[in-house]
Coordinates of C-alpha atoms in Angstrom, one line a residue:
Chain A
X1 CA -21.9 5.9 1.4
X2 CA -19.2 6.1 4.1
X3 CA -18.2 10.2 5.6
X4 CA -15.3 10.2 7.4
X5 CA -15.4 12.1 10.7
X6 CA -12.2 11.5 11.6
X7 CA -9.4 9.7 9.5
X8 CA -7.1 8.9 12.0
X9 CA -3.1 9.6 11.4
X10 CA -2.9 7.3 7.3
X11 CA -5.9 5.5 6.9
X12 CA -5.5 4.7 3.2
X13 CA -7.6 2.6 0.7
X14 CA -5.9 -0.8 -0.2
X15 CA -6.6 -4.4 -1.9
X16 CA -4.2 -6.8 -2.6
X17 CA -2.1 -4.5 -4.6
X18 CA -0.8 -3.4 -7.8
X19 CA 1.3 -6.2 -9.5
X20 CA 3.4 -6.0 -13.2
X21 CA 4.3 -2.8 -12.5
X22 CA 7.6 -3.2 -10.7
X23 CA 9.5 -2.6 -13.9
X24 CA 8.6 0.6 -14.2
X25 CA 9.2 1.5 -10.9
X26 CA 5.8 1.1 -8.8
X27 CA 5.7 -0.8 -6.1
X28 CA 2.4 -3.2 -5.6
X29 CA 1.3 -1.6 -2.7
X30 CA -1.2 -3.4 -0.7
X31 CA -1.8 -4.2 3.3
X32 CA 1.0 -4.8 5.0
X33 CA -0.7 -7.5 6.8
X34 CA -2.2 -9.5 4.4
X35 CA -3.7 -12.1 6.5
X36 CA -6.0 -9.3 8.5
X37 CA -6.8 -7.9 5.6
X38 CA -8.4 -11.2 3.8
X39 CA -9.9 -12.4 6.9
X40 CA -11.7 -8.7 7.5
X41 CA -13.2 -9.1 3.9
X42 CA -13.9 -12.8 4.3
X43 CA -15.7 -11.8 7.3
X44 CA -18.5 -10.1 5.6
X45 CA -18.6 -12.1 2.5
X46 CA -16.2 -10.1 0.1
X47 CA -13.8 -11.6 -2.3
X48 CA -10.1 -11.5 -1.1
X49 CA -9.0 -8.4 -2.8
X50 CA -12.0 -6.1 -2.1
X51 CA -10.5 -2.7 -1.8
X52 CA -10.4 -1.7 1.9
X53 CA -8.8 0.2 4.4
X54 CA -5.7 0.2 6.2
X55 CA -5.3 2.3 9.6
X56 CA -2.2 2.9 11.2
X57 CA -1.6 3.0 15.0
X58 CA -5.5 5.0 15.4
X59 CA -8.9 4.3 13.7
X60 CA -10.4 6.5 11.8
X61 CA -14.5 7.4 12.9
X62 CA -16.9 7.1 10.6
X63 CA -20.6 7.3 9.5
X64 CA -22.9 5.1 6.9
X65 CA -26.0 6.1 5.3
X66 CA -27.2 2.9 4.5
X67 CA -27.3 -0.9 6.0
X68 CA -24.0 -3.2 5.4
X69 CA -21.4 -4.8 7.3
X70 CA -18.4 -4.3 8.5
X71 CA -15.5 -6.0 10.2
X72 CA -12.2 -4.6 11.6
X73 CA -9.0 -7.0 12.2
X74 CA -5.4 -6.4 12.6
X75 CA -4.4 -4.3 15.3
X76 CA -6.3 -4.5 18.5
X77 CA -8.6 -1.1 18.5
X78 CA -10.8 -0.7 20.5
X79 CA -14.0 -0.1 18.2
X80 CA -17.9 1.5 19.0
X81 CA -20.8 1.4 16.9
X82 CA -23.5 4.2 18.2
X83 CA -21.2 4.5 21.4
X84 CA -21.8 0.4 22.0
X85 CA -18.6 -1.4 22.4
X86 CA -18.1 -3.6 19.2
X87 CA -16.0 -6.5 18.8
X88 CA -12.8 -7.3 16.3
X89 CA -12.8 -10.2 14.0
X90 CA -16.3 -10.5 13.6
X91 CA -19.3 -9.3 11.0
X92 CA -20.8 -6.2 12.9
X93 CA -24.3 -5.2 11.1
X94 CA -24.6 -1.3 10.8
X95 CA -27.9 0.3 10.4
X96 CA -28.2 3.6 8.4
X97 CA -27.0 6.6 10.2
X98 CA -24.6 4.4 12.7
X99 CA -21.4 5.8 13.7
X100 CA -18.4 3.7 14.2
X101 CA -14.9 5.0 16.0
X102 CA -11.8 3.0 16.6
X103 CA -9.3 4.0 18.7
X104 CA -6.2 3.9 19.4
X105 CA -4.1 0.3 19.0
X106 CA -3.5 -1.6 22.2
X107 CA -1.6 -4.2 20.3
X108 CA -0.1 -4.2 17.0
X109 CA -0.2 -0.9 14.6
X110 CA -2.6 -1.9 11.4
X111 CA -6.2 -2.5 11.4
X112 CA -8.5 -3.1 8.6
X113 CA -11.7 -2.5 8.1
X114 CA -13.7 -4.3 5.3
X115 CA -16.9 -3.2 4.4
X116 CA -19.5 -5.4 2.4
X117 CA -19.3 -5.0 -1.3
X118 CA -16.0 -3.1 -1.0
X119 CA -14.9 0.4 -2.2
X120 CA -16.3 1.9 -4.7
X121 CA -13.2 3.4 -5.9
X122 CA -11.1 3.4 -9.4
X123 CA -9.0 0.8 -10.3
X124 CA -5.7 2.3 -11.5
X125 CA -3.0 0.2 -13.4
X126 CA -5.1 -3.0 -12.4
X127 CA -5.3 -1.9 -8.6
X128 CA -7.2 0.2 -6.1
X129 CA -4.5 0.0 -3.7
X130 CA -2.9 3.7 -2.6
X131 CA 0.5 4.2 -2.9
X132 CA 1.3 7.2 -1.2
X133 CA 4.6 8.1 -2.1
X134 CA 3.3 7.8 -5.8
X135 CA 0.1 10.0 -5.0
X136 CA -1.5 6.5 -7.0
X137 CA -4.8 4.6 -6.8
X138 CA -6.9 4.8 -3.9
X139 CA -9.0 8.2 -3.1
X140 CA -7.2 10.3 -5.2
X141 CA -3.7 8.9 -4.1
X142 CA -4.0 9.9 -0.6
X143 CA -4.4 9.2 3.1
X144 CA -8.2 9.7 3.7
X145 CA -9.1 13.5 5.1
X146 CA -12.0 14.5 7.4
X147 CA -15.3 14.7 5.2
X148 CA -14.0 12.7 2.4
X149 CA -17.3 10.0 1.6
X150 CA -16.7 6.8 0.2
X151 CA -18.8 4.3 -1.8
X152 CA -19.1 0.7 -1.7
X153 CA -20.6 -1.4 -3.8
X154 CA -23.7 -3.6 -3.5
X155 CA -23.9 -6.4 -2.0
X156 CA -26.0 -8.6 0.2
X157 CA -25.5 -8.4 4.2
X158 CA -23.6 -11.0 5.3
X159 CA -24.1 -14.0 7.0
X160 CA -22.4 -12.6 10.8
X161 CA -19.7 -14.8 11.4
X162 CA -16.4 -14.1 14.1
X163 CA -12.7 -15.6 14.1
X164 CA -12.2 -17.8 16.9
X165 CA -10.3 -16.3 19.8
X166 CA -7.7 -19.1 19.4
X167 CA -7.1 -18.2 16.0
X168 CA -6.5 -14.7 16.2
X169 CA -2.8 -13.7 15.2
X170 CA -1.0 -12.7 18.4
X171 CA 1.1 -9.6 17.9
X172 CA 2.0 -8.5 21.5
X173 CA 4.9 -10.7 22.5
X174 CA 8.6 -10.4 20.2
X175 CA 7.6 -12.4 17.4
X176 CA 10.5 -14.5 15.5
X177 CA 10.3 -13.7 12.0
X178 CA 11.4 -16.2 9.3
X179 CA 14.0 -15.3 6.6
X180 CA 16.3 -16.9 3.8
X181 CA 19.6 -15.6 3.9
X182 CA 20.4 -13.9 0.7
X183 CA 20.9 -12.7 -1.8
X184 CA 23.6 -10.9 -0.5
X185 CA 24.9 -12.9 2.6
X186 CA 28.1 -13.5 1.2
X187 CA 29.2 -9.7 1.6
X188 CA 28.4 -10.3 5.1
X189 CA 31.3 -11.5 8.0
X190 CA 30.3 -14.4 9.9
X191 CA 29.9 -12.3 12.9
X192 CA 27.8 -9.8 11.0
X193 CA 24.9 -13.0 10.0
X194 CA 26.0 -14.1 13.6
X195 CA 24.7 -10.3 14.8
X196 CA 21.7 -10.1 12.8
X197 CA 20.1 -14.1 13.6
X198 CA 21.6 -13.9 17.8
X199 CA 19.6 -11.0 19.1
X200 CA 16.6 -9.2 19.2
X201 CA 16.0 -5.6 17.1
X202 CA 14.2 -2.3 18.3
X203 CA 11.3 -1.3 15.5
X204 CA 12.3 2.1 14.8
X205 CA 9.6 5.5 15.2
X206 CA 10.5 6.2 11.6
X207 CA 8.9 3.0 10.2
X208 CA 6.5 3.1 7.1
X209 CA 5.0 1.1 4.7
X210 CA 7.9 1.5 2.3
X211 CA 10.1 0.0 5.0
X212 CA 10.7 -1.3 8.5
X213 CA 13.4 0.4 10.1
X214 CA 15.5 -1.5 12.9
X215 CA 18.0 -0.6 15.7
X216 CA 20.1 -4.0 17.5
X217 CA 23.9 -5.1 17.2
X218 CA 25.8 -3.6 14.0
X219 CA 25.3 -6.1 11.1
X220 CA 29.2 -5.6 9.7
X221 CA 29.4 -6.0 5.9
X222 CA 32.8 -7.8 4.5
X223 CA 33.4 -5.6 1.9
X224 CA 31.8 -2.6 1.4
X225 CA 27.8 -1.7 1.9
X226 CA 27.4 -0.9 -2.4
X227 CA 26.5 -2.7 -4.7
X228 CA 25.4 -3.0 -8.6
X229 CA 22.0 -1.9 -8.3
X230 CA 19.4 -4.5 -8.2
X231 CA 15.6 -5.7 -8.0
X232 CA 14.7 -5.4 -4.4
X233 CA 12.4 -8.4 -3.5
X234 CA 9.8 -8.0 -0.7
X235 CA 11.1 -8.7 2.9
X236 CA 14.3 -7.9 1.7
X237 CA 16.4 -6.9 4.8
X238 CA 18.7 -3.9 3.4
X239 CA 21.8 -3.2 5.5
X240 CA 23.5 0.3 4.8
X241 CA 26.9 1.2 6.0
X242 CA 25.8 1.8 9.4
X243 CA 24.9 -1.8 9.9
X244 CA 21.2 -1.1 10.9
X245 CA 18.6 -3.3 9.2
X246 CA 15.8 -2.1 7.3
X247 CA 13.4 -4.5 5.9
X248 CA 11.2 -3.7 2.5
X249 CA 7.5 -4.2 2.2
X250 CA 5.0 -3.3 0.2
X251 CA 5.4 0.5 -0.7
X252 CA 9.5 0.2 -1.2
X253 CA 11.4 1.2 -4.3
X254 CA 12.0 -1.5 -7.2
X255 CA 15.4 -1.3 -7.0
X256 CA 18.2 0.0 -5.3
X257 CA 22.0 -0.4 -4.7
X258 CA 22.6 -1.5 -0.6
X259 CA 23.3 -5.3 0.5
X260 CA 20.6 -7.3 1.3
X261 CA 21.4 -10.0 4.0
X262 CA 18.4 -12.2 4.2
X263 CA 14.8 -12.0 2.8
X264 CA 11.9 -12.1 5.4
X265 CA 9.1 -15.1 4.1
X266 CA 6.2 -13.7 2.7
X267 CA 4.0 -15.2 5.5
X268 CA 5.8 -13.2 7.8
X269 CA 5.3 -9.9 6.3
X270 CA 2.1 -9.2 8.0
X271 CA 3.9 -10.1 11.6
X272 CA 6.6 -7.5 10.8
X273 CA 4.0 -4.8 10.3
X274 CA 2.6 -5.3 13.9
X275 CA 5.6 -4.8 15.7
X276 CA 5.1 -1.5 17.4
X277 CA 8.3 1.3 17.3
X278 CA 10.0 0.6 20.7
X279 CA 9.0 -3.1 20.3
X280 CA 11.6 -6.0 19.2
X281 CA 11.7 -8.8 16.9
X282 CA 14.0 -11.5 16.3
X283 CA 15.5 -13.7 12.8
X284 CA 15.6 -17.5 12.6
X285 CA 17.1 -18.3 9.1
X286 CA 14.7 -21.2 6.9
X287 CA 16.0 -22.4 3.7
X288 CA 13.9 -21.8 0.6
X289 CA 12.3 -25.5 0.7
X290 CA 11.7 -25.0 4.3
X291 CA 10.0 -21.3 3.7
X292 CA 7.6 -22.7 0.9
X293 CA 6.9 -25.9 3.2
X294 CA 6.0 -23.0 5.8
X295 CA 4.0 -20.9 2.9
X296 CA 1.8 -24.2 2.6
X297 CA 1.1 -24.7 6.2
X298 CA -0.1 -20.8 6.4
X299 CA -2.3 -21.2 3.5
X300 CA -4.1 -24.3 4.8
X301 CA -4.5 -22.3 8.1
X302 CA -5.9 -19.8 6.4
X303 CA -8.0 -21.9 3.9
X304 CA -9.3 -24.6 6.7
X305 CA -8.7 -23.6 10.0
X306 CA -10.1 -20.5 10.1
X307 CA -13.1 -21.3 7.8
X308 CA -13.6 -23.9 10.6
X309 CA -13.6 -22.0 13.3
X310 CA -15.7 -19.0 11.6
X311 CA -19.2 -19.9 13.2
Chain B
X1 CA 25.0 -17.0 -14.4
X2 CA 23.8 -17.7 -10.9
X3 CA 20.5 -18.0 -8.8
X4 CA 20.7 -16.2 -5.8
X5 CA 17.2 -16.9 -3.3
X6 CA 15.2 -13.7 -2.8
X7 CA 13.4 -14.9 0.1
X8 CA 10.2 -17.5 -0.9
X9 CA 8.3 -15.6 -3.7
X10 CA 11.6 -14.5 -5.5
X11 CA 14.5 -15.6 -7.2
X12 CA 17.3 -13.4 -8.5
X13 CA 19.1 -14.1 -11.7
X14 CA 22.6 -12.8 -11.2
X15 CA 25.3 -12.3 -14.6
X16 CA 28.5 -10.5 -14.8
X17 CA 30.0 -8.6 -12.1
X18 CA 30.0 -5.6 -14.2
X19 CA 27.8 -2.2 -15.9
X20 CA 27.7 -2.7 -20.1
X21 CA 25.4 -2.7 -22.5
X22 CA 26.6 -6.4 -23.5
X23 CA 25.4 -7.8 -20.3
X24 CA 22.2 -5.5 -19.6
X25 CA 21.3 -6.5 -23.0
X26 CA 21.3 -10.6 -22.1
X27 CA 19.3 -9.5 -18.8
X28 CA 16.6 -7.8 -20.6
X29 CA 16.6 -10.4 -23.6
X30 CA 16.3 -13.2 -20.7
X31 CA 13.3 -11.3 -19.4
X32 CA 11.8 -10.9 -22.7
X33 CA 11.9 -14.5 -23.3
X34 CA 10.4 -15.2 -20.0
X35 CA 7.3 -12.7 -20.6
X36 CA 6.9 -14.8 -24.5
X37 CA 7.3 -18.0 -23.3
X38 CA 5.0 -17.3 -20.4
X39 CA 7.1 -19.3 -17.7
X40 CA 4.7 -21.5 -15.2
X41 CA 4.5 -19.6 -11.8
X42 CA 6.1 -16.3 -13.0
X43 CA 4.6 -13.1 -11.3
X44 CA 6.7 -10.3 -12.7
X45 CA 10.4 -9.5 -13.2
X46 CA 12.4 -6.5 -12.7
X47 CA 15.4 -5.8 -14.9
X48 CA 18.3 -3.9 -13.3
X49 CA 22.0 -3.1 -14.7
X50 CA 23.2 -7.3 -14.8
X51 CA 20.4 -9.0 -12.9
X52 CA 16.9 -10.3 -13.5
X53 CA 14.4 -10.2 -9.9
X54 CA 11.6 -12.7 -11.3
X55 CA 9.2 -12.6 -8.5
X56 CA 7.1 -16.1 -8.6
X57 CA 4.1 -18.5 -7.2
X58 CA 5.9 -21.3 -5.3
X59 CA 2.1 -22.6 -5.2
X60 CA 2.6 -23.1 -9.1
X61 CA 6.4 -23.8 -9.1
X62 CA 9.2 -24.8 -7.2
X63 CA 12.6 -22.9 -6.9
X64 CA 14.5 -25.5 -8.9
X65 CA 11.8 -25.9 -11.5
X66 CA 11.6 -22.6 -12.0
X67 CA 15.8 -22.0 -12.5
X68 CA 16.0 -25.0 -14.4
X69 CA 13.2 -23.5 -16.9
X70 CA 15.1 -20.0 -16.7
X71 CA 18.3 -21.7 -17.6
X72 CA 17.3 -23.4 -20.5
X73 CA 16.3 -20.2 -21.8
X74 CA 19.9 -18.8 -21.4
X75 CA 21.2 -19.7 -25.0
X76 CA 18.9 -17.6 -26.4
X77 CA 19.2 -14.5 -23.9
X78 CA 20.6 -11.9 -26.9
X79 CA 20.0 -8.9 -28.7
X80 CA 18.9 -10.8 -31.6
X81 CA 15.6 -11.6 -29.6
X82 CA 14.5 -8.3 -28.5
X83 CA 11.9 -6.5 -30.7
X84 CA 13.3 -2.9 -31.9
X85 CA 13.9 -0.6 -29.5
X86 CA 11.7 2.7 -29.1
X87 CA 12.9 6.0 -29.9
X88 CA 12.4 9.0 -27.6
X89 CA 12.4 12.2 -27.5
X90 CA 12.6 14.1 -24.7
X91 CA 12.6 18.5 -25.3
X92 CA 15.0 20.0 -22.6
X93 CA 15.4 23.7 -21.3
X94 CA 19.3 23.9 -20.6
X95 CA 19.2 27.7 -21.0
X96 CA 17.0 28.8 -18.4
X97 CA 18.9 29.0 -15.2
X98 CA 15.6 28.5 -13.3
X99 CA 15.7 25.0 -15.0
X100 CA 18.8 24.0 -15.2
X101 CA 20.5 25.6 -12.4
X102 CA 23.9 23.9 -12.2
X103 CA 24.5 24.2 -15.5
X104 CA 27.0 26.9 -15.4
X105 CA 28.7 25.7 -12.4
X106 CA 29.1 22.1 -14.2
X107 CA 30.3 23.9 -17.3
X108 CA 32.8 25.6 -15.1
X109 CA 34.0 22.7 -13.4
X110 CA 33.9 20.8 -16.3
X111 CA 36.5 23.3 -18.6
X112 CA 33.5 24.1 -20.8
X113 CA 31.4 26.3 -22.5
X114 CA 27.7 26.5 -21.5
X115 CA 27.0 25.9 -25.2
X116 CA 29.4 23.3 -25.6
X117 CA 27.9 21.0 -22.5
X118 CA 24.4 21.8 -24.1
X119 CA 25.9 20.5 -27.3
X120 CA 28.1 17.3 -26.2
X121 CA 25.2 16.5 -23.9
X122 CA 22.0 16.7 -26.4
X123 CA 23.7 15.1 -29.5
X124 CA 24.4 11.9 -27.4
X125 CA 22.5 9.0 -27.3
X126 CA 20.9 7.4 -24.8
X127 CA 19.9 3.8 -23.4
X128 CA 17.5 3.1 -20.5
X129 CA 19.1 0.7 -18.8
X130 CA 16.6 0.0 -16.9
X131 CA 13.5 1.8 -14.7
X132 CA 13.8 1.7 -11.1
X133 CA 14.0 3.2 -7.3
X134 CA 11.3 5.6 -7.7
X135 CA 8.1 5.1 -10.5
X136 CA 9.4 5.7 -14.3
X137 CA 13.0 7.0 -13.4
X138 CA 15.4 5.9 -16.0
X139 CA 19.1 4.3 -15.4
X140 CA 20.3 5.4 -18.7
X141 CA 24.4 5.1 -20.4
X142 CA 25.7 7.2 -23.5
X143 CA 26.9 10.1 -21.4
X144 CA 29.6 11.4 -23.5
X145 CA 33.1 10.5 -21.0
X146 CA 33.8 14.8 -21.5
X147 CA 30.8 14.9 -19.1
X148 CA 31.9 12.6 -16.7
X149 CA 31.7 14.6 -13.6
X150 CA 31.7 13.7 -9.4
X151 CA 28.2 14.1 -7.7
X152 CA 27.3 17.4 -5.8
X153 CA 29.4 17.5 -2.5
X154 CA 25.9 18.1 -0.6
X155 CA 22.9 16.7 -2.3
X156 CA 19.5 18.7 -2.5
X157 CA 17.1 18.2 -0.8
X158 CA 14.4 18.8 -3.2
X159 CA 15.0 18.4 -6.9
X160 CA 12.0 19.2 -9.0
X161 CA 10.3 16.4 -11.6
X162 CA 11.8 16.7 -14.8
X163 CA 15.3 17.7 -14.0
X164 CA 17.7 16.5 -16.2
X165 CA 20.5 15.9 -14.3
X166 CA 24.1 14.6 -15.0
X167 CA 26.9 12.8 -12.1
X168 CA 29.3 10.0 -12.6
X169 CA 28.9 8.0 -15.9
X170 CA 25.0 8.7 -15.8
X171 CA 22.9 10.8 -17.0
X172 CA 19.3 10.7 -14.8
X173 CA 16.0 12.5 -15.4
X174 CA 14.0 12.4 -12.1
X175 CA 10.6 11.0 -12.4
X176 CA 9.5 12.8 -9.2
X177 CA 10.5 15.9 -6.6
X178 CA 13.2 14.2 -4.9
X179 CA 16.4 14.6 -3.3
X180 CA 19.5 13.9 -5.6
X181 CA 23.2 14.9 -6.1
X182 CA 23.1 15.3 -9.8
X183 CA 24.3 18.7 -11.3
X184 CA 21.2 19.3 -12.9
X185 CA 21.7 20.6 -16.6
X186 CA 17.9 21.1 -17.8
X187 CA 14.5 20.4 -17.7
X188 CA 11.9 18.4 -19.6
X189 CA 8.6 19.7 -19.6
X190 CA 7.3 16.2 -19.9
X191 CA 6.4 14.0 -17.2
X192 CA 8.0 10.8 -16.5
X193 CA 5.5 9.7 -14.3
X194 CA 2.4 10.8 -14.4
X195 CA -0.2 9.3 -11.8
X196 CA -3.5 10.7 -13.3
X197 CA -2.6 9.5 -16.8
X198 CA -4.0 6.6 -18.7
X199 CA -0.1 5.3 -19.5
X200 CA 1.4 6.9 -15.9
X201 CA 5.0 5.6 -17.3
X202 CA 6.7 7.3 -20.4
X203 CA 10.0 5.3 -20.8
X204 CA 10.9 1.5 -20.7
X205 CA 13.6 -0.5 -20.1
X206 CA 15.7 -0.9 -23.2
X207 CA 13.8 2.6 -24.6
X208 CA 16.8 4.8 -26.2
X209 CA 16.2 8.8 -25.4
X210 CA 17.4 11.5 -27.2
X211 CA 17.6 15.5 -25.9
X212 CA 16.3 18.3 -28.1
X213 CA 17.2 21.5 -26.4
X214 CA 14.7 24.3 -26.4
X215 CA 14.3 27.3 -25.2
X216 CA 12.0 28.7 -22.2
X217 CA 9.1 29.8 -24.6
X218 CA 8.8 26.3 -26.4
X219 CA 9.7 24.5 -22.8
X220 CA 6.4 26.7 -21.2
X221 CA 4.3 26.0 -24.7
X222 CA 4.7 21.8 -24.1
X223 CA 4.6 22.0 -20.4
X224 CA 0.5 23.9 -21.1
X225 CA 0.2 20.6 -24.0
X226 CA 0.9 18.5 -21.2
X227 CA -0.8 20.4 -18.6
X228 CA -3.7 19.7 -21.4
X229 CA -3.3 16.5 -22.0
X230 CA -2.8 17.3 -25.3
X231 CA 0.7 16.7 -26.1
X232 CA 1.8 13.2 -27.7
X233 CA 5.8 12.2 -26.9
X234 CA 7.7 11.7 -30.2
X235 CA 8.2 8.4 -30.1
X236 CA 10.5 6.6 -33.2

């Protein structure tokens, strides 16, 4: 049993998500950066899509009542057990009665903390996943609250194993994130692409998990911002009459009826979601072969290299 | 029809520039024929007014394998594939101005009697389009063209679940408390979306929805069923 002491501002429950459902509105949900969040649970011997928890800019504090492991990826926070200093990106063994804090990010804005066995919590619509807006899966459909306890399941402790330094995801610096133009380019001016792939974009304060809001040169439609409403992919880079990019991820709507310039690759998602508010990113178009050649290459990273380098 | 690229894990299939039931038909035949064939690599698809989103596995197939597979289903994209259509009945409260609070002022601006946008409005039939933007919200056409009517000048800020709401050529029912500029008519006592249930989502894309007005006393009675978890949706 986990008791939250503090939850820090949305700590919510998530696995991989909540998927068939976007026909009826829902969105799949999920961590926002999915690569943390597999190597967290890899780290103390779960399955990929053991439900665990997402924290947003601070860490929530914490106390078990029995032995397990944990280990907390993502965002760079700093991280006690017992008042000890503790480590990211590697198996940390709790004894019954420790008490872990995280604090505030120095880098990034997610970090996820897997627990062995995962949370113990009902799967809804094929998911544990929270989706907030919905008040679905998760504890009860919410962020977690001060005094809510949490159960995992069983499981054996872990063999303690870390992530290389080397391999750790680097979220400080202005990443370049990869897109395929479309599927609306064409009601874009040349200029307007021109704007959007040429310069660097301010994360915006008001950014959630529904969608990445972002502030750079005015992305100028052709004609008209409207559209016939359709399916809004994930990644997809929505540009509203006032030119200012927004990109979709995994909390935003099914559909809706705003251009969409480009699409941001799926392996890129995660990088997205680490970009602080005040921090910048830039766009470097990839055509669809080029994006899946890239998908490959960050699955054999994630499937070798880092299994590799694991010790 | 066209393929346009949805980034790596989704391909949009694009028809006719245009809102009907002829073409949203074809899109949710093509989708049907998708789910029964079980197309390699498919994820899930979202249907919209005139355009499929199938979301896919590019580990499992490629972009053009995948359009050429969607393409050879094309021919057989019609009405004549999809399995009968559901029924549904949804009980509205239009004379409650609690509920439907812009019904007088739509009446007024719409050169009729309260009764008589009641009427025109609950003896029409309705098609679900499709199910989008928020969880279980219905696009729906069938509004009667004598209730064709411009937004609300300045949109709420809260609408509550439930309203029943007309504005353009639509008709809308909102799933959850949102904000919305739909002159809202009524209000169902069910719930569109409904997170704690065992089926959270009432209507489905292609579902047809009929109105049956009621008053306060039956709209309270239904809302307690539902409250209850007692009350079952008449479903044809």
């Amino acid at each position: 049993m986990i008791r939250l002491l503090d939850p820090g501002p949305q700590t919510t429950i998530q696995d991989l998500g909540r998927f068939g459902q976007l026909r009826y509105g829902i969105p799949p949900s999920g961590p926002v950066d999915r690569l943390a969040f597999v190597l967290a649970n890899r780290l103390v011997g779960n399955p990929d899509g053991a439900a665990a928890l997402e924290c947003t800019l601070i860490g929530p504090g914490f106390e078990v009542d029995g032995p397990g492991a944990i280990a907390v990826t993502g965002a760079d926070m700093p991280v006690t057990v017992d008042g000890r200093e503790a480590p990211g990106w590697t198996t940390l063994v709790l004894r019954p009665g420790d008490v872990v804090k995280l604090g505030p990010a120095r880098v990034g804005v997610r970090s996820y903390i897997a627990f062995s066995g995962g949370l113990d919590v009902p799967s809804v619509m094929g998911s544990r996943s929270t989706y907030l807006r919905g008040r679905l899966g998760g504890l009860e459909g919410r962020a977690l609250r001060k005094e809510d306890r949490l159960r995992v399941f069983a499981a054996p402790m872990p063999r303690p194993r870390r992530v290389a330094r080397r391999a750790v995801p680097a979220y400080g610096s202005e990443p370049t994130i990869r897109v395929v133009l479309g599927p609306q380019a064409d009601r874009f001016t040349r200029a307007g692409v021109g704007a959007l792939l040429g310069n660097a974009y301010e994360m915006l304060p008001q950014s959630d998990r529904m969608g990445a809001r972002l502030s750079g040169e005015r992305i100028t439609h052709s004609r008209g911002h409207d559209i016939i409403s359709d399916g809004i992919a994930l990644g997809a880079i929505q540009v509203p009459g006032d030119g200012q990019p927004i990109i979709l991820l995994v909390d935003r709507q099914s559909t809706g009826g705003y251009t969409k310039v480009a699409t941001v690759c799926s392996f890129d998602i995660g990088r997205v979601g680490q970009v602080r508010p005040g921090q910048s990113l830039r766009f470097r178009a990839v055509t669809v072969d080029e994006a899946h050649r890239l998908l490959r290459e960050a699955d054999a990273v994630l499937e070798t290299g880092f299994r590799e380098e694991i010790a | 029809m066209r393929f346009l690229p949805a980034g790596d894990l989704a391909v949009l299939a694009e028809f006719d520039e245009e809102i009907s039931v002829e073409v949203n038909t074809r899109v949710r035949a093509l989708e049907f024929l998708i789910q029964q064939k079980a197309l390699t690599g498919v994820v899930e698809t979202v249907p919209t007014f005139r355009a499929l989103l199938v979301y896919y596995d590019p580990r499992a197939v490629g972009y053009d394998a995948l359009c050429a597979a969607i393409t050879e289903l094309l021919p057989q994209a019609t009405t004549a594939v999809l399995p009968p259509s559901r029924l549904v009945e949804l009980p509205c409260c239009y004379d409650d101005p609690e509920l439907g609070f812009d019904l007088a002022p739509a009446a007024e601006r719409l050169g009729l009697s309260t009764a008589e946008l009641v009427r025109l409005h609950s003896m029409a039939e309705y098609l679900v389009y499709f199910i989008g933007f928020t969880p279980g919200l219905p696009y729906m056409t069938g509004m009667p063209d004598r209730l064709q009517i411009a937004r609300l000048d300045t949109p709420r800020v809260r609408v509550p679940a439930g309203s029943v709401g007309i504005g353009g050529i639509q008709c809308c029912v909102y799933s959850v408390e949102s904000p919305g500029g739909f002159w809202v008519l009524g209000r169902t006592p069910l719930r569109l979306y409904d997170p704690d249930a065992p089926e959270p989502i009432l209507l489905r894309p292609g579902d047809r929805v009929s109105f049956r007005a009621i008053d306060r006393r039956e709209y309270d009675r239904i809302a307690a069923q539902v409250d209850a978890r007692s009350y079952r949706p008449v479903i044809a």
